[in-house]
XYZ file of C-alpha atoms in Angstrom:
487
model
C 25.142 4.146 -18.642
C 22.250 4.743 -16.178
C 19.379 2.306 -16.597
C 15.865 3.626 -16.853
C 13.750 2.903 -14.034
C 10.033 1.840 -13.648
C 8.017 1.848 -11.006
C 4.454 -0.397 -10.871
C 2.768 0.463 -7.732
C -0.838 -1.227 -7.183
C -3.510 -0.785 -4.349
C -4.082 -2.750 -1.523
C -2.125 -5.973 -2.708
C -1.485 -8.122 0.172
C 2.238 -9.663 0.412
C 1.593 -13.349 0.241
C -1.151 -12.944 -2.603
C 1.262 -13.996 -4.749
C 2.082 -17.554 -6.963
C 6.138 -17.258 -6.549
C 5.357 -15.865 -2.166
C 3.623 -20.141 -2.619
C -0.067 -18.276 -1.668
C -2.207 -21.724 -2.437
C -4.479 -20.045 -4.523
C -3.400 -16.531 -5.829
C -2.482 -16.958 -9.739
C 0.024 -14.204 -10.894
C 2.187 -15.295 -13.670
C 3.398 -12.125 -14.788
C 4.675 -10.591 -11.337
C 5.845 -14.387 -10.985
C 7.947 -13.833 -14.300
C 9.046 -10.782 -13.033
C 10.264 -12.199 -9.214
C 11.901 -14.919 -11.563
C 14.618 -12.660 -12.922
C 15.307 -10.330 -10.460
C 14.898 -10.205 -6.578
C 11.637 -10.400 -4.405
C 11.709 -8.672 -0.559
C 10.181 -11.661 1.240
C 9.236 -8.981 4.692
C 8.474 -5.788 2.948
C 6.632 -2.925 5.232
C 4.166 0.059 4.125
C 5.279 2.897 6.281
C 1.697 3.174 6.868
C -1.134 0.642 5.893
C -3.699 3.034 4.213
C -3.132 4.832 1.071
C -2.699 8.547 1.443
C -0.006 8.677 4.000
C 1.742 5.793 2.537
C 1.846 7.282 -0.709
C 3.321 10.713 0.658
C 6.186 8.820 3.016
C 7.013 7.134 -0.291
C 7.126 10.122 -2.431
C 9.686 11.627 -0.175
C 11.550 8.661 1.630
C 10.437 10.199 5.183
C 8.215 8.826 8.034
C 4.264 9.709 8.401
C 5.255 11.932 11.541
C 7.760 13.844 9.865
C 5.676 14.509 6.676
C 2.452 15.069 8.526
C 0.203 13.453 6.020
C -1.547 11.654 8.560
C -4.529 10.058 6.978
C -6.652 10.438 3.883
C -7.800 13.715 4.305
C -4.133 15.103 4.268
C -2.802 14.728 0.700
C 0.791 14.977 -0.717
C 1.248 18.353 -2.242
C 4.880 18.659 -2.674
C 6.289 20.792 -0.115
C 8.485 18.172 1.616
C 10.612 17.275 -1.449
C 11.388 14.068 -2.930
C 12.799 11.423 -5.401
C 10.845 13.146 -8.054
C 12.399 16.672 -6.939
C 15.917 15.198 -6.661
C 15.722 13.378 -10.647
C 13.884 17.373 -11.945
C 16.970 18.586 -10.512
C 19.375 16.195 -12.138
C 17.701 16.778 -15.197
C 15.772 13.358 -15.599
C 12.770 13.087 -17.330
C 9.922 11.632 -15.115
C 6.043 11.322 -15.104
C 3.469 9.586 -14.111
C 0.859 7.247 -15.384
C -2.591 6.362 -12.946
C -3.071 6.474 -9.679
C -0.936 8.819 -7.203
C -3.433 10.002 -4.634
C -1.917 13.564 -3.682
C -4.069 16.895 -3.470
C -4.067 17.712 -6.765
C -1.951 17.679 -10.527
C -1.174 21.182 -10.185
C 1.074 20.905 -6.895
C 4.435 20.247 -7.875
C 5.190 16.679 -6.209
C 8.362 15.567 -8.440
C 6.903 14.935 -11.960
C 6.953 16.374 -15.279
C 3.517 15.408 -16.307
C 1.093 13.054 -14.705
C -0.920 11.380 -17.117
C -4.354 9.814 -16.343
C -4.238 11.162 -12.834
C -5.839 10.364 -9.766
C -5.797 11.900 -6.534
C -7.551 12.438 -3.523
C -11.637 13.633 -4.082
C -11.731 17.603 -4.812
C -8.378 17.914 -3.313
C -9.662 17.386 0.172
C -9.911 13.742 0.474
C -11.821 11.676 3.400
C -12.398 14.735 5.661
C -14.973 12.290 8.274
C -12.089 10.594 8.905
C -9.947 12.792 10.521
C -12.704 12.842 13.316
C -10.986 10.002 15.314
C -12.382 10.300 19.000
C -14.474 7.894 20.227
C -16.772 10.788 21.861
C -16.956 12.362 18.211
C -16.891 10.167 15.316
C -19.956 8.583 14.069
C -20.564 5.522 12.023
C -21.709 6.366 8.479
C -24.755 4.253 8.864
C -26.016 2.516 5.549
C -22.458 2.908 3.780
C -20.681 -0.174 3.415
C -16.600 0.912 3.351
C -16.189 -1.610 0.368
C -18.844 -0.625 -1.633
C -22.392 -1.856 -2.450
C -21.519 -4.044 -4.797
C -19.309 -7.506 -4.608
C -18.867 -10.301 -7.503
C -18.235 -10.108 -11.400
C -18.672 -7.180 -13.476
C -16.695 -4.131 -14.328
C -17.014 -0.939 -11.870
C -15.115 2.636 -12.318
C -11.611 0.833 -11.062
C -11.597 -1.228 -13.650
C -12.206 0.663 -16.337
C -9.194 3.100 -14.996
C -6.865 0.658 -15.014
C -7.591 -0.205 -18.174
C -6.553 3.534 -19.099
C -3.599 3.506 -17.398
C -2.396 0.252 -18.900
C -3.372 1.643 -22.759
C -1.242 4.888 -21.721
C 1.697 3.247 -20.688
C 1.571 1.035 -23.411
C 1.411 4.086 -25.997
C 3.726 5.963 -23.661
C 6.246 3.420 -23.853
C 6.547 2.988 -27.800
C 6.238 6.987 -27.501
C 9.554 6.425 -25.978
C 11.657 4.217 -27.666
C 10.702 5.955 -30.878
C 11.831 9.300 -29.569
C 15.223 9.056 -30.612
C 15.964 9.690 -27.261
C 18.381 7.079 -25.719
C 18.754 9.419 -21.778
C 17.657 7.544 -19.391
C 13.857 8.350 -18.052
C 11.898 7.298 -14.523
C 8.384 6.540 -14.911
C 5.259 5.846 -12.100
C 2.709 3.756 -13.271
C -0.278 3.492 -10.415
C -2.845 0.930 -10.895
C -5.881 0.817 -8.252
C -6.515 -2.878 -8.196
C -6.914 -4.568 -6.204
C -8.248 -2.144 -3.881
C -12.131 -2.130 -3.176
C -14.924 -1.942 -4.941
C -14.652 -6.003 -5.212
C -15.924 -6.090 -8.717
C -13.881 -7.768 -11.049
C -14.755 -8.765 -15.200
C -16.286 -12.528 -15.292
C -13.209 -14.365 -16.000
C -11.076 -13.522 -13.291
C -13.898 -13.979 -10.713
C -14.261 -17.476 -12.075
C -11.352 -18.336 -11.154
C -11.657 -18.545 -7.312
C -14.727 -20.466 -6.926
C -16.506 -20.521 -4.080
C -15.605 -24.107 -2.585
C -11.996 -23.896 -2.962
C -11.095 -20.362 -0.902
C -9.690 -21.519 2.899
C -11.739 -20.410 5.621
C -11.170 -17.103 7.150
C -8.470 -17.396 9.968
C -9.194 -16.048 14.038
C -12.753 -15.375 12.647
C -14.760 -13.422 15.688
C -17.425 -16.569 14.867
C -15.152 -18.688 16.370
C -14.398 -17.172 19.686
C -11.071 -15.272 18.596
C -11.376 -11.584 20.306
C -9.696 -8.620 18.568
C -7.142 -6.628 20.186
C -9.251 -3.329 21.700
C -7.450 -0.785 19.352
C -8.039 -3.146 16.138
C -11.901 -3.504 18.035
C -12.526 0.111 17.957
C -11.118 1.118 14.534
C -13.239 -1.823 12.892
C -16.538 -0.402 15.136
C -15.949 2.070 12.623
C -16.195 0.097 9.403
C -18.398 -2.762 9.970
C -17.480 -4.471 6.884
C -17.637 -7.749 7.490
C -20.815 -7.328 9.799
C -22.504 -5.622 6.404
C -22.409 -8.520 4.215
C -25.967 -9.276 3.358
C -24.752 -13.191 3.776
C -22.343 -15.456 3.759
C -22.582 -16.474 0.180
C -21.440 -12.583 -0.339
C -18.705 -12.641 1.874
C -17.352 -15.629 -0.130
C -18.224 -13.724 -3.372
C -15.757 -10.999 -2.034
C -12.816 -13.327 -1.434
C -13.174 -14.032 -4.806
C -13.381 -11.114 -5.708
C -10.520 -9.882 -4.221
C -8.167 -13.042 -5.566
C -9.715 -12.218 -9.078
C -9.053 -8.450 -8.541
C -4.972 -9.370 -7.690
C -5.290 -11.629 -11.029
C -6.922 -9.031 -12.799
C -3.745 -6.517 -11.832
C -0.983 -9.770 -12.466
C -2.892 -9.396 -16.397
C -2.142 -5.529 -16.756
C 1.267 -5.927 -15.172
C 2.210 -8.436 -17.893
C 0.852 -6.323 -20.361
C 3.085 -3.173 -19.478
C 6.152 -5.437 -19.414
C 5.195 -7.023 -22.698
C 5.111 -3.151 -23.851
C 8.275 -2.249 -22.158
C 9.994 -5.428 -24.147
C 8.277 -4.826 -27.523
C 9.715 -1.041 -26.912
C 13.253 -2.618 -26.945
C 13.831 -0.945 -23.321
C 13.807 -4.224 -21.407
C 17.254 -4.808 -20.838
C 18.314 -1.062 -20.133
C 15.152 -0.641 -17.472
C 15.203 -1.580 -13.657
C 11.396 -2.786 -12.614
C 10.003 -2.253 -9.224
C 6.699 -3.491 -8.337
C 4.822 -2.903 -5.018
C 1.809 -2.117 -3.396
C 1.104 0.711 -1.079
C 0.144 -1.655 1.815
C -2.389 -5.042 1.690
C -5.453 -6.336 2.553
C -6.594 -8.186 5.402
C -9.464 -10.409 3.226
C -11.599 -11.380 5.872
C -8.656 -12.584 8.568
C -9.648 -11.640 12.105
C -12.815 -10.118 10.508
C -11.529 -7.368 8.969
C -11.091 -6.464 5.471
C -9.268 -3.901 3.786
C -6.399 -2.259 5.370
C -5.205 -0.581 8.460
C -3.762 -2.489 11.229
C -0.409 -3.834 11.870
C -1.429 -7.573 11.001
C 0.924 -9.176 8.277
C -2.228 -9.293 5.847
C -2.106 -5.354 5.864
C 1.111 -3.706 6.858
C 3.126 -6.251 4.668
C 3.754 -5.271 0.932
C 4.773 -7.119 -1.926
C 8.255 -6.156 -3.174
C 10.169 -6.951 -6.592
C 12.976 -5.723 -8.663
C 14.372 -6.840 -11.699
C 17.068 -5.555 -13.619
C 20.281 -4.445 -14.942
C 22.950 -5.884 -11.666
C 20.224 -7.162 -9.885
C 20.380 -10.373 -8.025
C 18.053 -13.287 -8.535
C 16.574 -14.815 -5.998
C 14.918 -13.575 -2.806
C 15.903 -11.524 0.012
C 14.601 -11.867 3.524
C 16.024 -8.625 5.308
C 13.212 -6.689 6.553
C 12.727 -3.363 4.261
C 10.604 -0.610 3.887
C 8.209 1.014 1.292
C 11.542 4.003 2.286
C 13.972 2.237 1.202
C 12.090 1.968 -2.804
C 11.995 6.045 -1.846
C 16.271 5.946 -1.362
C 16.676 3.327 -4.607
C 15.154 5.611 -6.997
C 17.033 8.347 -5.777
C 20.427 6.433 -5.920
C 20.134 4.637 -8.867
C 20.066 8.065 -10.661
C 23.127 9.148 -8.546
C 20.928 12.085 -6.496
C 20.336 13.000 -3.101
C 17.046 13.146 -0.734
C 16.545 14.034 2.838
C 15.311 10.369 3.691
C 14.525 8.634 7.112
C 17.260 7.477 9.273
C 18.760 4.182 8.354
C 16.822 3.904 4.775
C 19.481 2.659 1.936
C 18.984 1.042 -2.008
C 17.123 -2.140 -2.062
C 19.747 -2.944 -4.624
C 22.593 -2.948 -1.921
C 20.210 -4.267 0.893
C 20.052 -7.316 -1.551
C 23.230 -7.677 -2.690
C 24.984 -8.490 1.467
C 23.618 -11.661 3.035
C 20.287 -11.270 4.917
C 20.263 -8.795 7.788
C 17.496 -10.098 9.775
C 18.254 -7.700 12.644
C 17.413 -4.805 10.623
C 14.335 -2.606 12.154
C 11.563 -1.745 9.522
C 9.123 0.921 11.388
C 5.077 1.552 10.539
C 2.569 4.069 11.694
C -0.877 4.886 11.408
C -3.289 7.883 12.341
C -6.127 7.665 10.543
C -9.444 6.414 10.056
C -10.917 4.636 12.827
C -8.050 4.848 14.752
C -8.445 6.329 18.425
C -5.424 6.951 19.363
C -1.634 6.638 17.546
C -1.014 2.796 16.387
C 2.695 2.220 15.714
C 4.678 -0.964 14.345
C 8.652 -1.982 14.593
C 9.652 -5.438 13.259
C 12.643 -6.463 14.064
C 14.121 -10.321 13.279
C 11.913 -12.685 14.641
C 9.352 -10.451 16.337
C 6.956 -7.304 15.785
C 5.627 -5.318 18.108
C 2.489 -3.632 17.365
C 1.915 -0.600 19.704
C -0.875 1.404 20.613
C -1.083 4.870 22.819
C -3.463 4.427 25.633
C -3.669 0.334 25.593
C -1.658 -2.956 25.645
C 1.107 -3.727 22.972
C 0.743 -7.238 21.073
C 4.353 -9.073 20.395
C 4.381 -11.901 17.677
C 7.111 -14.516 16.610
C 6.860 -14.187 13.091
C 9.481 -17.426 12.889
C 7.410 -19.357 15.082
C 4.140 -17.670 14.597
C 3.955 -16.486 11.200
C 0.463 -16.620 11.092
C 0.384 -14.196 14.237
C -2.263 -16.761 16.448
C -0.494 -15.975 19.937
C 0.259 -12.657 21.146
C 3.284 -12.969 23.861
C 3.335 -9.380 25.046
C 1.769 -10.249 28.716
C 4.029 -13.544 28.703
C 6.768 -12.426 31.376
C 9.338 -14.980 29.708
C 9.174 -12.197 26.917
C 9.331 -8.914 28.866
C 12.626 -8.372 28.219
C 12.416 -8.364 23.978
C 9.260 -6.592 25.261
C 11.095 -3.785 26.621
C 14.193 -4.063 24.153
C 11.626 -3.103 21.174
C 9.847 -0.229 23.317
C 13.457 1.776 23.636
C 13.759 0.774 19.796
C 10.590 2.301 18.469
C 11.058 5.097 20.913
C 14.227 6.007 19.225
C 12.445 6.390 15.638
C 9.771 9.273 17.543
C 7.800 9.575 20.852
C 4.326 7.665 20.170
C 2.393 9.631 22.678
C 3.865 12.923 21.510
C 3.298 11.897 17.842
C 0.067 10.620 18.282
C -0.822 14.074 19.857
C 0.311 15.713 17.374
C -1.612 13.935 14.604
C -4.881 15.042 16.625
C -3.991 18.742 16.720
C -3.352 18.466 13.285
C -6.928 16.936 12.061
C -8.453 19.152 14.849
C -7.556 21.915 13.045
C -8.414 20.476 9.434
C -11.684 19.920 10.892
C -12.290 23.154 12.442
C -10.985 24.610 8.705
C -13.594 22.581 7.490
C -16.779 24.236 9.436
C -16.236 22.203 12.665
C -17.837 18.405 13.260
C -21.114 18.365 11.564
C -19.702 19.984 8.115
C -16.351 17.060 8.585
C -19.044 14.060 8.877
C -20.414 14.692 5.454
C -17.284 15.392 3.762
C -15.616 12.904 1.347
C -16.298 9.473 0.185
C -17.929 6.690 2.456
C -15.268 4.279 0.987
C -13.256 3.882 -2.256
C -12.151 7.542 -3.483
C -13.856 8.132 -7.193
C -11.845 7.457 -9.965
C -11.809 10.287 -12.575
C -14.619 10.033 -15.004
C -12.558 11.181 -18.064
C -9.806 8.363 -17.148
C -12.038 5.497 -17.547
C -12.576 2.728 -20.399
C -13.759 -0.328 -20.762
C -11.679 -3.347 -19.165
C -10.696 -6.328 -22.003
C -11.451 -9.131 -19.541
C -9.061 -12.226 -21.273
C -7.372 -13.160 -18.135
C -4.746 -14.921 -20.851
C-alpha cells in the first residue's frame, strides 16, 4: 500500500545549521531525530536562491527559466502544472497548510484546499525588485531588508508559524479520525528562520553573543566581493544598516534562535503525526526553499550561489527509505519528482530529475550535476550555478565566473577561475552549463519579461513603489501568539 507523504518546507534555513550536520552551534534535536531514522542529503540545492522562483520550480519540477517565474513579483499561478495536479488527477487528497508564496489561493495550483495560506502581497509581490538594470534601479532609503527590529520577542512570522503548527496538529488528528485509510499528501510551509530576525526569548537566549563565531570573509578583513555579488548587495545594504556591532551579533543570535524555534515546531508536527497513529505509514520530507548567508562575506539573506545561500537541508524518512547520509548532489526538483513517483504519477519535470528514494538507494554518484539560477532583486544580470562532483561553477552574464573546489575548499575561500591550471575543468563545466540553457538568452528573456511587468504596473516610477521592502507580510487572519517553551 502506498504510504502518505508529508512535506515540511521551512524558509531560509541554511543547510549547515543542523546539529546532525555537525554545526558548532545550531541545536535542532527534532530534525536530528528525523535524520537518524532516515536519510540526509548532504549536497542538496535550490533551483533558485530566492523564495518565489524556488517555490514555483519545486511546484512543477522545472527550472526557473522553464516556468519563467523569474522573481518575487512573478508568482506561480498553476499555469504550468506540477506534482499537485498529478496527484489530483490520480484522486490523491493533497492539501497545504501555511506558506506557499504563490499568487493567491484562488489559482489552480494543485491543492484541494489551502489552510492559512501565505502568498505574495496583494497578488503582485515585490514589483520594485523587478527593476534590475543598474541605470534604473533605486535603493530604498530608510528600508532594511531584514526589517526594523532584531532580537528577542514576537513577530507576525512567529505568530503565523504558531497558527500553521496548530492547524497541522488539528489536520492530522482529523484525518486519523476520519475513517479514510487511503493515502494523502500534505504540504506544510513554515516561515522561520526567514527574517525578521525576531524570535521568542528562550530561543534567542540559546545563542549568547560570546559564543558566536566570527563571520568568514568579512569585507573589513580586506576580502573583496565578486563584482556581481557586490552590485547585488549594494541594493540591500543589510550589513551596513546594523546600528552597531551588538545589533549585528543579535541578528546572528536571532537567526540561530529561529532555526531552533523552527525545529521546535517541526517536533510538534512530528509528535502530532505519531499521536495520530499514522507515523509508520507516512513518508516525511523536510527541506527549505533556500539558505541564508548569516553574515558570511558581509552578506545577509539569500540571492547568491555560495553554499550558505544556495544549499538547502534535505531529510527524508519513512517506509523503505535507507538510513544514513547520501552525498550525491541533488536538487529540490528531484524532490518534486519524488512526490509524483511516490504516488505513481508522471510530471513533466526537468531533464535528469529522479526520485530521491532511488538516488539514496544507489552508491554515491559524485559527478551528478545540479543547476541553479537567479534573475531577481539586486542582480544586474543573470546568474547561474552548476555543481558537479567536487567542482562548483558560478557563472555571471557579463562578469568573470567563479570556480570552487568544494572538497579541498568547502568554505569557498579561494576562487580558481583565473588559475590556468584549472582552465580545462572551467571550460568543461561551462559546456555542461550551456547544455542546460543558454545563459545570455535566458538572462535577456528574464529582463524582457520584467520590463513588460514594470510597464503593466505603470512604468519605472510606479513599479519602484510597489511591494514590501523586505519580508512578505503574513496574513493577519493566520496569526496566534507563540508558545515560547523550547523544551
